[in-house]
Short mmCIF file of C-alpha atoms in Angstrom, two decimals:
data_model
loop_
_atom_site.label_atom_id
_atom_site.label_comp_id
_atom_site.label_asym_id
_atom_site.label_seq_id
_atom_site.Cartn_x
_atom_site.Cartn_y
_atom_site.Cartn_z
CA MET A 1 -13.13 -43.32 47.27
CA VAL A 2 -13.89 -45.13 50.59
CA THR A 3 -14.01 -48.91 50.39
CA VAL A 4 -16.49 -50.54 52.70
CA PRO A 5 -15.28 -53.64 54.53
CA THR A 6 -16.91 -56.86 53.44
CA GLU A 7 -14.55 -59.61 54.45
CA SER A 8 -16.23 -60.78 57.69
CA THR A 9 -19.01 -62.87 56.21
CA SER A 10 -19.78 -64.37 59.56
CA ASP A 11 -20.96 -61.06 60.90
CA ASP A 12 -24.62 -60.28 61.42
CA PRO A 13 -25.72 -58.70 58.14
CA VAL A 14 -27.47 -55.96 60.00
CA LEU A 15 -24.14 -55.08 61.62
CA ARG A 16 -22.31 -55.13 58.34
CA GLY A 17 -24.92 -52.80 56.93
CA ALA A 18 -24.50 -50.29 59.83
CA VAL A 19 -20.71 -50.34 59.60
CA GLY A 20 -21.04 -49.91 55.79
CA LYS A 21 -23.19 -46.74 56.31
CA PHE A 22 -20.63 -45.32 58.77
CA PHE A 23 -17.88 -45.85 56.14
CA ARG A 24 -19.89 -44.20 53.45
CA ARG A 25 -21.36 -41.32 55.32
CA VAL A 26 -18.96 -40.37 58.04
CA VAL A 27 -15.43 -41.53 57.19
CA PRO A 28 -15.23 -39.46 53.89
CA LEU A 29 -16.00 -36.31 55.88
CA LEU A 30 -13.42 -37.12 58.58
CA VAL A 31 -10.86 -37.77 55.75
CA VAL A 32 -11.62 -34.34 54.14
CA MET A 33 -11.28 -32.73 57.65
CA LEU A 34 -7.85 -34.43 58.05
CA VAL A 35 -6.64 -33.42 54.61
CA VAL A 36 -7.37 -29.80 55.47
CA ASN A 37 -5.85 -30.21 58.94
CA GLN A 38 -2.60 -31.54 57.57
CA MET A 39 -2.55 -28.93 54.92
CA ASP A 40 -2.95 -26.10 57.39
CA ARG A 41 -0.25 -27.38 59.79
CA THR A 42 2.37 -28.11 57.15
CA ASN A 43 1.81 -25.45 54.49
CA ILE A 44 4.70 -23.38 55.79
CA GLY A 45 7.06 -25.97 54.23
CA PHE A 46 6.21 -24.49 50.82
CA VAL A 47 6.79 -20.83 51.80
CA ARG A 48 9.97 -21.23 53.88
CA HIS A 49 12.14 -19.30 51.40
CA ASP A 50 9.37 -16.63 50.98
CA LEU A 51 9.28 -16.12 54.68
CA GLU A 52 13.03 -15.75 54.77
CA ALA A 53 13.04 -13.26 51.89
CA ASP A 54 10.12 -11.10 53.15
CA LEU A 55 10.39 -11.45 56.96
CA GLY A 56 14.07 -12.47 57.57
CA ILE A 57 13.05 -15.87 59.11
CA GLY A 58 16.14 -18.08 58.75
CA ALA A 59 16.50 -21.81 58.76
CA ALA A 60 16.86 -22.12 62.55
CA ALA A 61 13.95 -19.79 63.26
CA TYR A 62 11.83 -21.63 60.68
CA GLY A 63 12.56 -24.91 62.25
CA LEU A 64 11.78 -23.70 65.80
CA GLY A 65 8.52 -22.07 64.54
CA ALA A 66 7.46 -25.27 62.81
CA GLY A 67 8.18 -27.16 65.92
CA LEU A 68 6.44 -24.87 68.37
CA PHE A 69 3.12 -26.05 66.95
CA PHE A 70 3.76 -29.49 68.57
CA VAL A 71 4.67 -28.05 71.94
CA ALA A 72 1.21 -26.35 72.15
CA TYR A 73 -0.43 -29.46 70.74
CA ALA A 74 1.15 -31.69 73.41
CA LEU A 75 0.17 -29.34 76.23
CA PHE A 76 -3.50 -28.97 75.27
CA GLU A 77 -4.22 -32.42 73.67
CA VAL A 78 -5.28 -34.40 76.72
CA PRO A 79 -7.57 -31.66 78.09
CA SER A 80 -9.07 -31.29 74.58
CA ASN A 81 -9.97 -34.95 74.44
CA VAL A 82 -11.49 -34.92 77.89
CA LEU A 83 -13.75 -32.13 76.68
CA LEU A 84 -14.55 -34.17 73.57
CA GLU A 85 -15.99 -36.91 75.77
CA ARG A 86 -18.08 -34.30 77.59
CA PHE A 87 -19.40 -32.33 74.61
CA GLY A 88 -19.45 -35.04 71.85
CA ALA A 89 -17.66 -35.29 68.55
CA ARG A 90 -19.97 -33.04 66.58
CA VAL A 91 -19.50 -30.00 68.86
CA TRP A 92 -15.82 -30.48 69.74
CA LEU A 93 -14.35 -31.49 66.46
CA THR A 94 -16.28 -28.67 64.74
CA ARG A 95 -14.89 -26.21 67.28
CA ILE A 96 -11.39 -27.43 66.65
CA MET A 97 -11.63 -27.07 62.92
CA ILE A 98 -13.20 -23.64 62.85
CA SER A 99 -10.68 -22.19 65.40
CA TRP A 100 -7.67 -23.58 63.52
CA GLY A 101 -9.03 -22.05 60.33
CA VAL A 102 -9.17 -18.64 61.96
CA VAL A 103 -5.53 -18.97 63.09
CA VAL A 104 -4.38 -20.08 59.60
CA PHE A 105 -6.17 -16.97 58.17
CA ALA A 106 -4.39 -14.82 60.67
CA MET A 107 -0.99 -16.27 59.59
CA ALA A 108 -1.22 -13.97 56.55
CA PHE A 109 -0.64 -11.06 58.84
CA ILE A 110 2.61 -12.12 60.57
CA THR A 111 5.37 -9.52 60.37
CA ASP A 112 8.41 -11.02 61.93
CA THR A 113 9.92 -13.98 63.79
CA THR A 114 8.07 -13.20 67.04
CA THR A 115 4.69 -13.12 65.37
CA PHE A 116 5.55 -16.28 63.45
CA TYR A 117 6.36 -18.19 66.70
CA ALA A 118 3.17 -16.82 68.31
CA MET A 119 0.80 -17.94 65.54
CA ARG A 120 2.40 -21.35 65.19
CA PHE A 121 1.88 -21.84 68.93
CA LEU A 122 -1.69 -20.72 68.65
CA LEU A 123 -2.29 -23.11 65.78
CA GLY A 124 -1.13 -25.95 67.95
CA VAL A 125 -3.55 -24.85 70.71
CA ALA A 126 -6.39 -24.70 68.19
CA GLU A 127 -5.73 -28.06 66.60
CA ALA A 128 -4.95 -29.96 69.84
CA GLY A 129 -7.13 -33.07 70.16
CA PHE A 130 -8.32 -33.43 66.52
CA PHE A 131 -6.42 -36.60 65.59
CA PRO A 132 -6.83 -38.58 68.81
CA GLY A 133 -10.35 -37.28 68.98
CA VAL A 134 -11.27 -38.93 65.70
CA LEU A 135 -9.49 -42.14 66.80
CA TYR A 136 -11.57 -42.19 69.95
CA TYR A 137 -14.63 -41.49 67.80
CA PHE A 138 -13.89 -44.62 65.84
CA THR A 139 -13.87 -46.66 69.20
CA ARG A 140 -17.48 -45.40 69.81
CA TRP A 141 -18.63 -46.41 66.42
CA LEU A 142 -16.77 -49.38 65.07
CA PRO A 143 -15.97 -52.88 66.44
CA ASP A 144 -12.22 -53.62 66.74
CA ARG A 145 -12.12 -55.82 63.53
CA TYR A 146 -13.16 -52.86 61.31
CA ARG A 147 -11.14 -50.21 62.98
CA GLY A 148 -7.80 -50.98 61.26
CA ARG A 149 -9.34 -50.29 57.85
CA ALA A 150 -10.96 -47.07 59.16
CA VAL A 151 -7.64 -45.90 60.57
CA ALA A 152 -5.82 -46.68 57.40
CA ILE A 153 -8.41 -44.76 55.32
CA PHE A 154 -8.29 -41.87 57.82
CA LEU A 155 -4.49 -41.72 57.72
CA GLY A 156 -4.71 -41.90 53.93
CA GLY A 157 -6.23 -38.46 54.31
CA SER A 158 -3.05 -37.39 55.98
CA ALA A 159 -0.95 -38.63 53.15
CA GLY A 160 -3.45 -37.38 50.67
CA ALA A 161 -3.10 -33.93 52.10
CA TYR A 162 0.46 -33.79 50.94
CA VAL A 163 -0.56 -34.92 47.57
CA VAL A 164 -3.08 -32.13 47.17
CA THR A 165 -1.25 -29.50 49.34
CA GLY A 166 1.64 -29.28 46.86
CA PRO A 167 -0.33 -28.41 43.71
CA ILE A 168 -2.89 -26.22 45.62
CA THR A 169 -0.12 -24.34 47.46
CA GLY A 170 1.85 -23.99 44.34
CA ALA A 171 -1.08 -22.49 42.47
CA LEU A 172 -1.82 -20.11 45.22
CA LEU A 173 1.78 -18.96 45.34
CA GLU A 174 1.47 -18.11 41.71
CA LEU A 175 -1.03 -15.35 42.76
CA ASP A 176 1.94 -13.37 44.04
CA GLY A 177 1.33 -9.64 43.56
CA VAL A 178 -2.44 -10.03 42.96
CA ALA A 179 -4.28 -7.22 44.86
CA GLY A 180 -0.91 -6.20 46.22
CA LEU A 181 -0.46 -9.33 48.29
CA ALA A 182 2.45 -11.86 48.38
CA GLY A 183 1.70 -15.35 47.29
CA TRP A 184 2.34 -16.77 50.70
CA LYS A 185 -0.32 -14.41 52.11
CA TRP A 186 -2.88 -15.67 49.58
CA MET A 187 -1.99 -19.22 50.66
CA PHE A 188 -2.81 -18.55 54.29
CA LEU A 189 -6.02 -16.52 53.58
CA ALA A 190 -7.47 -19.12 51.17
CA GLN A 191 -6.67 -22.19 53.25
CA GLY A 192 -7.95 -20.54 56.44
CA VAL A 193 -11.32 -19.70 54.85
CA LEU A 194 -11.57 -23.30 53.51
CA SER A 195 -11.02 -24.70 56.99
CA VAL A 196 -13.74 -22.57 58.52
CA LEU A 197 -16.30 -23.44 55.74
CA ILE A 198 -15.65 -27.17 56.14
CA GLY A 199 -15.92 -26.85 59.91
CA VAL A 200 -19.33 -25.23 59.62
CA ALA A 201 -20.46 -28.03 57.22
CA ALA A 202 -19.23 -30.64 59.72
CA ALA A 203 -21.44 -29.16 62.40
CA PHE A 204 -24.48 -30.32 60.36
CA LEU A 205 -23.06 -33.65 59.08
CA LEU A 206 -21.27 -35.25 62.09
CA VAL A 207 -23.21 -37.37 64.60
CA SER A 208 -21.74 -37.89 68.06
CA ARG A 209 -23.64 -41.09 69.23
CA ILE A 210 -24.84 -44.15 67.45
CA GLY A 211 -28.32 -43.58 68.85
CA ASP A 212 -28.59 -40.18 67.25
CA ALA A 213 -27.91 -41.35 63.70
CA LYS A 214 -31.02 -40.84 61.58
CA TRP A 215 -29.52 -42.84 58.69
CA LEU A 216 -29.37 -46.00 60.77
CA SER A 217 -32.44 -48.20 61.35
CA THR A 218 -33.39 -49.25 64.87
CA GLU A 219 -31.92 -52.68 64.25
CA GLU A 220 -28.71 -51.30 62.86
CA LYS A 221 -28.31 -48.96 65.93
CA SER A 222 -28.82 -51.89 68.28
CA ALA A 223 -26.48 -54.25 66.46
CA LEU A 224 -23.72 -51.67 66.17
CA ALA A 225 -23.99 -50.39 69.78
CA ALA A 226 -23.95 -54.07 71.02
CA ALA A 227 -20.81 -54.87 68.98
CA VAL A 228 -18.97 -51.77 70.28
CA ALA A 229 -20.07 -52.49 73.88
CA ALA A 230 -18.87 -56.11 73.63
CA ASP A 231 -15.46 -54.91 72.50
CA ASP A 232 -15.24 -52.42 75.36
CA ALA A 233 -16.22 -55.30 77.81
CA HIS A 234 -13.51 -57.49 76.34
CA ARG A 235 -10.85 -54.86 76.71
CA ALA A 236 -12.04 -54.09 80.35
CA ALA A 237 -11.86 -57.84 81.27
CA ALA A 238 -8.31 -57.99 79.94
CA GLY A 239 -6.92 -55.84 82.74
CA GLU A 240 -7.46 -55.26 86.43
CA ARG A 241 -9.11 -52.06 87.53
CA VAL A 242 -6.46 -49.48 88.31
CA SER A 243 -6.34 -45.71 88.46
CA LYS A 244 -5.92 -43.75 85.20
CA THR A 245 -2.72 -42.22 86.44
CA ARG A 246 -1.24 -45.62 87.12
CA LEU A 247 -2.42 -46.91 83.79
CA LEU A 248 -1.05 -44.02 81.79
CA LEU A 249 2.40 -44.51 83.43
CA ASN A 250 2.50 -48.18 82.60
CA PRO A 251 5.86 -49.03 80.86
CA GLN A 252 3.99 -50.45 77.75
CA VAL A 253 2.13 -47.14 77.31
CA LEU A 254 5.40 -45.22 77.60
CA LEU A 255 6.90 -47.58 75.10
CA LEU A 256 4.16 -46.65 72.61
CA CYS A 257 4.91 -43.04 73.27
CA PHE A 258 8.62 -43.52 72.31
CA ILE A 259 7.76 -45.55 69.22
CA PHE A 260 5.37 -42.94 67.94
CA PHE A 261 7.95 -40.27 68.78
CA ALA A 262 10.33 -41.97 66.42
CA VAL A 263 7.64 -42.24 63.74
CA SER A 264 6.89 -38.52 64.08
CA LEU A 265 10.57 -37.56 63.76
CA THR A 266 10.68 -39.05 60.19
CA GLY A 267 7.28 -37.87 59.18
CA TYR A 268 7.68 -34.22 60.12
CA THR A 269 11.17 -33.92 58.74
CA ILE A 270 9.80 -35.13 55.35
CA THR A 271 6.85 -32.69 55.74
CA PHE A 272 8.81 -29.56 56.50
CA TRP A 273 11.98 -30.08 54.43
CA LEU A 274 10.88 -32.05 51.36
CA PRO A 275 9.71 -28.84 49.51
CA SER A 276 13.13 -27.26 50.18
CA LEU A 277 14.79 -30.36 48.77
CA VAL A 278 12.65 -30.26 45.67
CA ASP A 279 13.18 -26.47 45.37
CA GLY A 280 16.80 -27.26 44.81
CA ILE A 281 15.94 -28.86 41.43
CA ALA A 282 16.88 -26.33 38.83
CA GLY A 283 14.14 -24.81 36.67
CA LEU A 284 11.08 -25.86 38.66
CA PRO A 285 8.42 -23.12 39.21
CA ASP A 286 6.30 -23.02 42.44
CA PHE A 287 3.60 -25.17 40.95
CA GLY A 288 6.21 -27.70 39.70
CA VAL A 289 7.78 -27.87 43.21
CA GLY A 290 4.24 -28.69 44.54
CA LEU A 291 3.69 -31.44 42.01
CA VAL A 292 6.97 -33.09 42.66
CA SER A 293 6.57 -32.84 46.35
CA ALA A 294 3.32 -34.80 46.07
CA VAL A 295 4.98 -37.94 44.55
CA PRO A 296 6.35 -39.41 47.88
CA TRP A 297 2.99 -39.06 49.51
CA ALA A 298 1.17 -40.66 46.55
CA CYS A 299 3.42 -43.65 46.97
CA ALA A 300 2.78 -43.72 50.71
CA ILE A 301 -1.05 -43.70 50.25
CA ALA A 302 -0.89 -46.82 48.03
CA ALA A 303 1.46 -48.69 50.34
CA MET A 304 -0.43 -47.77 53.51
CA TYR A 305 -3.79 -48.90 52.14
CA LEU A 306 -2.49 -52.19 50.94
CA MET A 307 -0.79 -52.74 54.40
CA GLY A 308 -4.05 -51.80 56.14
CA ARG A 309 -6.01 -54.42 54.17
CA PHE A 310 -3.29 -57.04 54.72
CA THR A 311 -3.12 -56.56 58.45
CA ASP A 312 -6.85 -56.50 58.97
CA ARG A 313 -7.21 -59.69 57.06
CA THR A 314 -4.45 -61.48 58.92
CA GLY A 315 -5.05 -59.92 62.28
CA VAL A 316 -1.13 -59.62 62.72
CA ARG A 317 0.31 -56.08 63.05
CA ARG A 318 3.12 -55.87 65.52
CA PRO A 319 5.96 -57.31 63.30
CA TYR A 320 5.00 -55.04 60.46
CA VAL A 321 5.53 -51.96 62.63
CA SER A 322 9.21 -52.94 62.79
CA VAL A 323 9.44 -53.66 59.08
CA ALA A 324 7.90 -50.30 58.16
CA LEU A 325 10.31 -48.44 60.63
CA VAL A 326 13.28 -50.19 58.98
CA VAL A 327 12.04 -48.99 55.63
CA ALA A 328 11.80 -45.40 56.90
CA ALA A 329 15.42 -45.64 58.24
CA ILE A 330 16.62 -46.82 54.84
CA GLY A 331 14.83 -43.94 53.13
CA THR A 332 16.25 -41.20 55.31
CA PHE A 333 19.64 -42.59 55.06
CA LEU A 334 19.55 -42.74 51.25
CA ALA A 335 18.32 -39.10 51.15
CA THR A 336 21.81 -38.09 52.32
CA LEU A 337 23.26 -39.45 48.97
CA GLY A 338 23.11 -38.24 45.40
CA THR A 339 21.29 -35.43 43.57
CA PRO A 340 18.07 -33.71 44.57
CA TRP A 341 16.21 -36.15 42.20
CA PHE A 342 17.70 -39.10 43.98
CA GLY A 343 16.71 -37.49 47.30
CA VAL A 344 13.12 -37.25 46.13
CA ALA A 345 13.24 -41.00 45.35
CA ALA A 346 14.68 -41.69 48.79
CA MET A 347 11.97 -39.66 50.40
CA CYS A 348 9.42 -41.89 48.63
CA VAL A 349 10.88 -44.82 50.45
CA ALA A 350 10.96 -42.89 53.75
CA ALA A 351 7.34 -41.75 53.31
CA VAL A 352 6.09 -45.24 52.67
CA GLY A 353 7.88 -46.46 55.89
CA PHE A 354 6.55 -43.54 57.86
CA LYS A 355 2.92 -43.81 56.86
CA CYS A 356 2.81 -47.67 56.97
CA SER A 357 4.23 -47.63 60.51
CA ALA A 358 1.72 -45.08 61.64
CA SER A 359 -1.25 -46.84 60.14
CA ILE A 360 -0.34 -50.16 61.81
CA PHE A 361 0.74 -48.55 65.05
CA TRP A 362 -2.59 -46.95 66.05
CA PRO A 363 -4.80 -50.06 65.98
CA ILE A 364 -2.21 -51.77 68.28
CA ALA A 365 -2.17 -48.71 70.57
CA GLN A 366 -5.98 -48.72 70.74
CA GLN A 367 -6.24 -52.39 71.43
CA GLY A 368 -3.70 -52.11 74.20
CA LEU A 369 -5.66 -49.59 76.29
CA GLU A 370 -8.47 -50.35 78.75
CA ALA A 371 -11.78 -49.03 77.67
CA LYS A 372 -12.03 -46.47 80.48
CA ILE A 373 -8.87 -44.68 79.43
CA VAL A 374 -8.99 -45.01 75.63
CA ALA A 375 -9.51 -41.20 75.03
CA PRO A 376 -6.87 -39.90 77.43
CA GLY A 377 -4.52 -42.75 76.67
CA ILE A 378 -4.61 -42.16 72.88
CA ALA A 379 -4.17 -38.45 73.64
CA LEU A 380 -1.11 -39.07 75.81
CA VAL A 381 0.67 -41.35 73.17
CA ASN A 382 -0.16 -38.95 70.37
CA SER A 383 0.76 -35.84 72.29
CA LEU A 384 4.08 -37.05 73.65
CA GLY A 385 4.89 -38.82 70.37
CA ASN A 386 4.12 -35.76 68.34
CA LEU A 387 6.85 -33.95 70.21
CA GLY A 388 8.99 -35.51 67.47
CA GLY A 389 7.41 -32.81 65.32
CA PHE A 390 9.09 -30.26 67.56
CA VAL A 391 12.46 -31.99 67.91
CA ALA A 392 12.88 -32.94 64.18
CA PRO A 393 12.43 -29.48 62.45
CA THR A 394 14.18 -27.52 65.29
CA ALA A 395 17.20 -29.87 65.16
CA ILE A 396 17.35 -30.06 61.34
CA GLY A 397 16.99 -26.22 61.03
CA PHE A 398 19.77 -25.70 63.57
CA LEU A 399 22.08 -28.15 61.88
CA GLU A 400 21.40 -26.63 58.43
CA GLU A 401 22.12 -23.12 59.61
CA THR A 402 25.33 -24.13 61.52
CA THR A 403 26.75 -26.83 59.15
CA GLY A 404 25.12 -25.91 55.83
CA SER A 405 23.76 -29.40 55.51
CA THR A 406 20.92 -31.61 56.86
CA THR A 407 22.99 -34.85 56.47
CA TYR A 408 23.77 -35.46 60.18
CA GLY A 409 20.11 -34.84 61.07
CA LEU A 410 19.00 -37.50 58.58
CA TYR A 411 21.60 -39.91 60.05
CA GLY A 412 20.01 -39.31 63.45
CA LEU A 413 16.56 -40.01 62.05
CA SER A 414 17.74 -43.33 60.63
CA VAL A 415 19.20 -44.44 64.02
CA ALA A 416 15.96 -43.36 65.81
CA SER A 417 13.85 -45.47 63.38
CA LEU A 418 16.00 -48.53 63.80
CA LEU A 419 15.88 -48.23 67.57
CA ALA A 420 12.07 -47.90 67.43
CA ALA A 421 11.92 -50.93 65.10
CA ALA A 422 13.81 -52.91 67.76
CA LEU A 423 11.61 -51.70 70.55
CA ALA A 424 8.35 -52.42 68.69
CA THR A 425 8.94 -56.11 69.17
CA LEU A 426 8.35 -55.45 72.91
CA ILE A 427 4.79 -54.12 72.50
CA GLY A 428 2.62 -56.38 74.47
CA GLY A 429 -0.84 -55.79 72.95
CA ARG A 430 -3.66 -55.82 75.61
CA ARG A 431 -1.06 -56.26 78.29
CA ALA A 432 -0.58 -52.56 78.09
CA ALA A 433 -3.88 -52.15 79.91
CA ARG A 434 -2.73 -54.16 82.95
#
């Protein structure tokens, strides 16, 4: 359930009403889209052993295939967001969702390592631009003071995806043998069709511009557009006019890229390897693996939402990025100790740190970018940072295949998170736009 912000009693009530309608009518749809997005990009974590048994895809090949998605995502994300500005959110976000659904459906027909690599790369091409596109969409609809809550709710969809992906995927895997198809094929077919259907629905429900929203009154449209324009003007006044290229190469922007890279390292390690960890618990069926895998993400949702409310209310975010990254480092280190059950508990800690750091990070990144480069700037930080999604599974898969353990990889993640926590203290807010 989406909670509508109500704290800012000094706001124009017309503005509060317009913001409330956006939270009730649009944010839930975007959350559903993100849930399915995350499900479709990470569902291979639940079929790793099936792919190895049926197609001979080992740990190193699995890690590389999981990571190739992010290479394609990084290459095509900035162009995708430029096209989003040109065509509008309704057309472009819908196109992204339908195309990734088609690719997920086609994943059911992979036959070997080569086709696995190819389809994971194509999935990255199809999905490129979705996440930063939604963040940019928020900048066109919400004043700065409401955006932290929106981002937290939206990112809750990412964590929520892992909560629902486990049970849903586990249930689909139980269809193994029905109509002569393996369970992992059923998973890709069903989730691909779901993505296409939701994408078609979004084409009728999303609205690109405030002025086109039939569910806002004339007064609400004016108040909301004026508030967004005022925030744009404030950001523009905070920095001198420079070229986009120079702005995107600003050391502060590159600092944001590295910090998000470290965040992604932890997040995608949990995403792609947690099901394998849970699978090591004796006696758990596929559905049970899915249920237990959902627990860390349920913890992350609760912590992330509370953190989002707290930082919106106080207006202070930067120190808590460092705190959350330290929590993630502790979790990944603890995961190297004890039994699989203890590892699951450690992953709860790591997931909380990962999701809280991500939800606090994005409002800081958005505020630090000048209005004229918000879309390509967010895309740059997200695309380069998301390369952590390539490095983490590729390195972990290689280490597991060569050493028989993921321990050294988890040590590396802890170090990266601690380094990012230290560097987060150097984030300069709006100075990044100068």
